[in-house]
Coordinates of C-alpha atoms and ligand atoms in Angstrom, one line a residue:
M159 CA -20.0 58.1 63.7
P160 CA -22.3 60.6 65.3
E161 CA -24.7 61.9 62.6
L162 CA -26.8 65.1 62.5
P163 CA -29.4 64.0 65.0
E164 CA -26.7 62.8 67.5
V165 CA -24.8 66.1 67.2
E166 CA -28.1 68.0 67.6
T167 CA -28.8 66.0 70.7
V168 CA -25.4 67.1 72.1
R169 CA -26.2 70.7 71.1
R170 CA -29.6 70.8 72.8
G171 CA -28.2 69.2 76.0
L172 CA -25.3 71.6 76.2
Q173 CA -27.4 74.6 75.3
E174 CA -29.6 73.8 78.4
L175 CA -26.7 73.2 80.7
I176 CA -23.6 75.3 79.9
V177 CA -24.9 78.6 78.6
R178 CA -24.0 81.4 81.1
R179 CA -21.3 79.4 82.7
S180 CA -17.8 80.9 82.8
I181 CA -14.7 79.0 82.1
A182 CA -12.1 78.8 84.9
T183 CA -9.5 76.4 83.6
E184 CA -8.7 74.2 80.6
S185 CA -6.4 71.2 80.2
H186 CA -5.8 68.9 77.3
D187 CA -3.5 66.0 76.4
T188 CA -2.5 66.4 72.7
V189 CA -2.2 69.5 70.5
K190 CA -3.9 67.6 67.7
G191 CA -7.2 67.5 69.7
F192 CA -6.8 71.0 70.9
P193 CA -4.8 73.0 68.3
N194 CA -4.8 76.4 69.9
A195 CA -2.1 78.8 70.9
P196 CA -1.7 79.1 74.7
A197 CA -1.9 82.9 74.4
D198 CA -5.3 82.7 72.7
V199 CA -6.6 80.2 75.3
A200 CA -5.5 82.6 78.1
A201 CA -7.0 85.7 76.4
F202 CA -10.2 84.3 74.8
L203 CA -11.2 81.1 76.5
I204 CA -10.3 81.4 80.2
G205 CA -12.6 83.8 81.9
A206 CA -15.1 83.8 79.0
T207 CA -18.8 83.0 79.4
I208 CA -20.7 80.7 77.1
T209 CA -23.3 82.6 75.2
T210 CA -24.9 79.9 73.0
V211 CA -24.3 76.5 71.5
R212 CA -24.9 76.2 67.7
R213 CA -24.6 73.4 65.2
R214 CA -23.8 73.4 61.5
A215 CA -24.0 69.9 59.9
K216 CA -22.1 67.7 62.3
V217 CA -20.0 70.5 63.7
L218 CA -20.7 72.0 67.1
L219 CA -20.1 75.7 67.8
I220 CA -19.8 77.0 71.3
D221 CA -19.9 80.8 71.2
L222 CA -18.1 82.7 73.9
S223 CA -18.5 86.2 75.4
S224 CA -15.0 87.0 74.1
D225 CA -16.4 86.8 70.5
Y226 CA -14.4 83.6 70.0
T227 CA -16.0 80.2 69.3
L228 CA -15.0 76.7 70.2
V229 CA -15.5 74.7 67.0
I230 CA -15.8 71.0 67.7
H231 CA -15.8 68.0 65.4
L232 CA -16.6 64.8 67.1
K233 CA -15.5 62.7 64.1
M234 CA -15.7 58.9 64.7
T235 CA -15.7 58.5 68.5
G236 CA -16.0 62.0 70.0
Q237 CA -18.4 62.7 72.8
L238 CA -19.1 65.7 75.1
V239 CA -20.0 65.1 78.8
Y240 CA -21.2 67.7 81.2
R241 CA -20.9 66.9 84.9
G242 CA -22.3 69.3 87.5
E243 CA -25.4 69.1 89.6
Q244 CA -26.9 67.7 86.5
V245 CA -25.2 65.3 84.2
F246 CA -25.4 65.0 80.4
G247 CA -23.4 63.1 77.8
A248 CA -23.9 62.4 74.2
G249 CA -21.9 61.5 71.1
H250 CA -20.1 58.2 70.7
P251 CA -21.8 55.6 72.8
N252 CA -19.4 54.0 75.3
E253 CA -18.9 53.7 79.1
S254 CA -17.2 57.1 79.3
L255 CA -20.7 58.8 79.0
I256 CA -21.6 57.4 82.4
G257 CA -18.2 56.4 84.0
K258 CA -15.8 58.4 86.2
L259 CA -14.1 61.3 84.3
P260 CA -11.5 62.2 83.2
D261 CA -10.6 58.8 81.9
R262 CA -8.2 57.5 79.2
S263 CA -10.4 58.8 76.4
T264 CA -10.5 62.4 77.8
R265 CA -8.8 64.8 75.4
V266 CA -9.9 68.2 76.8
T267 CA -11.3 69.1 80.3
I268 CA -13.0 72.5 80.8
E269 CA -13.7 73.5 84.4
F270 CA -16.4 76.2 85.0
T271 CA -16.1 78.7 87.8
D272 CA -19.0 77.0 89.6
G273 CA -17.0 73.8 89.8
S274 CA -18.8 71.9 87.1
Y275 CA -17.0 70.3 84.1
L276 CA -17.2 69.8 80.4
Y277 CA -15.2 66.8 79.1
F278 CA -14.3 66.2 75.4
N279 CA -13.7 62.5 75.2
D280 CA -12.4 60.8 72.0
Q281 CA -11.1 57.3 72.0
R282 CA -9.7 57.3 68.5
K283 CA -8.4 60.8 68.6
F284 CA -9.7 62.0 65.2
G285 CA -11.9 64.8 66.7
W286 CA -10.8 68.3 67.7
M287 CA -11.8 71.4 69.5
R288 CA -10.5 74.6 67.9
L289 CA -10.7 78.1 69.3
M290 CA -11.2 80.9 66.7
P291 CA -12.9 84.3 66.3
T292 CA -16.6 83.8 65.8
V293 CA -16.6 86.0 62.6
E294 CA -14.1 83.6 61.0
V295 CA -16.2 80.5 61.4
P296 CA -18.1 80.9 58.1
N297 CA -14.7 81.1 56.3
I298 CA -13.6 77.6 57.4
E299 CA -13.3 75.5 54.1
F300 CA -15.9 73.0 55.3
M301 CA -18.4 75.7 56.1
K302 CA -18.1 77.2 52.6
K303 CA -18.7 73.8 51.0
V304 CA -21.3 72.2 53.1
G305 CA -24.9 71.9 51.8
P306 CA -28.1 73.3 53.4
E307 CA -29.5 72.0 56.7
P308 CA -32.2 69.5 55.9
L309 CA -34.3 70.3 59.0
E310 CA -34.6 74.0 58.6
A311 CA -38.2 75.2 58.4
D312 CA -37.5 77.1 55.2
F313 CA -35.8 74.2 53.4
T314 CA -38.3 73.2 50.7
P315 CA -38.8 69.9 48.8
Q316 CA -37.9 71.8 45.5
E317 CA -34.6 73.0 47.0
F318 CA -33.9 69.5 48.2
A319 CA -34.4 67.9 44.8
G320 CA -32.4 70.7 43.2
R321 CA -29.3 70.0 45.4
F322 CA -29.0 66.5 43.8
M323 CA -28.5 67.8 40.3
R324 CA -24.8 68.3 41.0
R325 CA -24.5 64.6 41.5
S326 CA -27.0 63.4 38.8
K327 CA -24.8 60.5 37.6
T328 CA -24.0 58.9 40.9
S329 CA -26.2 56.6 43.0
I330 CA -28.8 58.3 45.2
K331 CA -27.1 56.9 48.3
A332 CA -23.7 58.3 47.4
A333 CA -25.4 61.7 46.8
L334 CA -27.3 61.6 50.1
L335 CA -24.0 61.0 51.9
D336 CA -22.2 63.8 50.1
Q337 CA -22.1 66.7 52.7
S338 CA -21.9 69.3 49.9
V339 CA -25.4 68.1 48.7
I340 CA -27.2 68.1 52.0
A341 CA -25.6 68.7 55.4
G342 CA -25.4 66.0 58.1
V343 CA -26.8 62.9 56.4
G344 CA -24.9 59.7 57.4
N345 CA -25.4 56.0 56.8
I346 CA -28.2 55.4 59.2
Y347 CA -30.5 58.1 58.0
A348 CA -29.6 57.5 54.3
D349 CA -30.8 53.8 54.7
E350 CA -33.8 54.7 56.7
S351 CA -35.1 57.4 54.4
L352 CA -34.5 55.4 51.3
W353 CA -36.4 52.5 52.8
G354 CA -39.2 54.9 53.7
A355 CA -39.3 56.3 50.2
K356 CA -39.0 52.8 48.6
I357 CA -36.0 53.8 46.6
H358 CA -33.1 51.4 45.8
P359 CA -29.9 53.0 47.0
N360 CA -28.1 52.1 43.7
R361 CA -30.5 54.0 41.5
L362 CA -28.9 56.9 39.7
V363 CA -29.9 60.4 40.8
N364 CA -31.1 61.2 37.2
T365 CA -33.7 58.3 37.4
I366 CA -35.4 59.6 40.6
T367 CA -38.7 61.3 39.8
D368 CA -39.9 64.6 41.3
K369 CA -42.5 62.6 43.2
E370 CA -39.8 60.3 44.7
F371 CA -37.7 63.2 45.7
Q372 CA -40.7 64.7 47.4
V373 CA -41.3 61.5 49.4
L374 CA -37.5 61.1 50.2
Y375 CA -37.5 64.7 51.5
T376 CA -40.4 64.0 53.8
E377 CA -38.9 60.6 55.0
L378 CA -35.5 62.1 55.6
R379 CA -36.9 64.9 57.8
E380 CA -39.2 62.5 59.6
V381 CA -36.5 60.0 60.5
M382 CA -34.0 62.7 61.6
N383 CA -36.6 64.5 63.7
L384 CA -37.7 61.2 65.3
A385 CA -34.1 60.4 66.1
I386 CA -33.6 63.8 67.8
E387 CA -36.8 63.3 69.7
K388 CA -35.5 60.0 70.9
G389 CA -32.1 61.4 71.8
G390 CA -30.0 60.0 69.0
S391 CA -29.6 56.6 67.4
T392 CA -27.7 54.5 69.8
D393 CA -29.1 51.8 72.0
K394 CA -26.5 51.9 74.8
N395 CA -25.2 54.5 77.3
Y396 CA -26.7 57.5 75.5
V397 CA -27.7 59.9 78.2
T398 CA -29.8 63.0 77.4
A399 CA -30.1 66.2 79.4
E400 CA -33.1 64.6 81.2
G401 CA -31.1 61.4 81.9
K402 CA -33.0 59.4 79.3
R403 CA -31.1 57.1 76.9
G404 CA -31.4 57.4 73.2
S405 CA -33.6 54.8 71.6
Y406 CA -34.0 55.5 67.9
M407 CA -32.4 52.2 67.0
D408 CA -35.4 50.5 68.5
F409 CA -37.4 52.2 65.8
A410 CA -35.1 51.6 62.8
R411 CA -36.9 49.8 60.0
A412 CA -34.0 48.7 57.8
F413 CA -30.7 49.9 59.3
R414 CA -28.9 46.9 60.9
R415 CA -32.0 44.8 60.5
E416 CA -30.5 42.3 58.0
G417 CA -32.2 38.9 58.3
L418 CA -35.3 40.5 60.0
P419 CA -38.6 41.0 58.3
C420 CA -39.4 44.3 56.5
P421 CA -42.0 46.1 58.7
R422 CA -44.0 46.9 55.5
C423 CA -44.0 43.6 53.6
A424 CA -42.2 41.0 55.8
T425 CA -39.5 40.2 53.2
E426 CA -36.1 39.7 54.8
I427 CA -34.0 42.9 54.9
I428 CA -30.7 42.3 53.2
K429 CA -27.3 44.0 53.5
F430 CA -24.7 44.8 50.9
K431 CA -22.3 47.6 50.0
V432 CA -23.1 50.9 48.2
A433 CA -20.7 53.7 48.0
G434 CA -18.4 51.7 50.2
R435 CA -20.9 51.6 53.1
G436 CA -22.9 48.8 54.6
T437 CA -26.4 49.3 53.2
H438 CA -29.7 47.8 54.3
I439 CA -32.7 47.4 52.0
C440 CA -35.9 45.5 51.6
P441 CA -35.4 43.8 48.2
S442 CA -39.2 43.8 47.6
C443 CA -40.0 47.4 48.5
Q444 CA -36.8 48.9 47.0
L445 CA -36.5 47.8 43.4
L446 CA -33.6 48.7 41.2
Ligands
ZN1298 ZN1 -40.6 45.5 52.2

């Protein structure tokens, strides 16, 4: 599933390429992936110009000159691909990022007046693209519940530690994955930041010291920023606005490295389940 850095990669690429373009036509296959009234589409999408591309947690927000917003959730396998003089695609890593489009995974096709295209592809069809008035976006249930953005400049280590108090009796990994605690943290960055902070994922939140929270805060921001810099976490078919492929996985230190040596102490990384998710740790560095 795309995590915050991958969605941020999508946002940055689209911000560069689709802002100021005007929408000529729209087509979609199922109403589930594009649950919008045809009258709204005709009035507020067709003919509108894209003003900005925002992100909140893992949700993308494409603002339009009509004061409507396309709210997009990529879910498990969503991806957005822009094809014009420049090409860009990010999200779920598969051949559709670089192959001929539309293809079988294409749910929504948006054609701009200059003849370029934006494709919303989603193999497993859990994602969606919803058109709504921009002022109503903050009232979506998810937006009301979701925690603060971990990469915002004004997000402090004290605020970070304070967010976990609501989950004081659960494991630190479960709390990190809880979107109401911190926005956008998924499995990769939970494992990587816990390895960086030398914290065992099964430790209860109320056993984590202030000092440990401070280190975890720094590690989480570092791994997410590094991933954004590298264009997301995947190692295949991840194309950035500049045509570069994402490479964060090359830099992962614990995630999906079971059986390989810990970069810090050379102990073999092991994998087991925490909070129902495959979890990777160094059993020497991260003690329970
Ligand atoms: Zn180690």
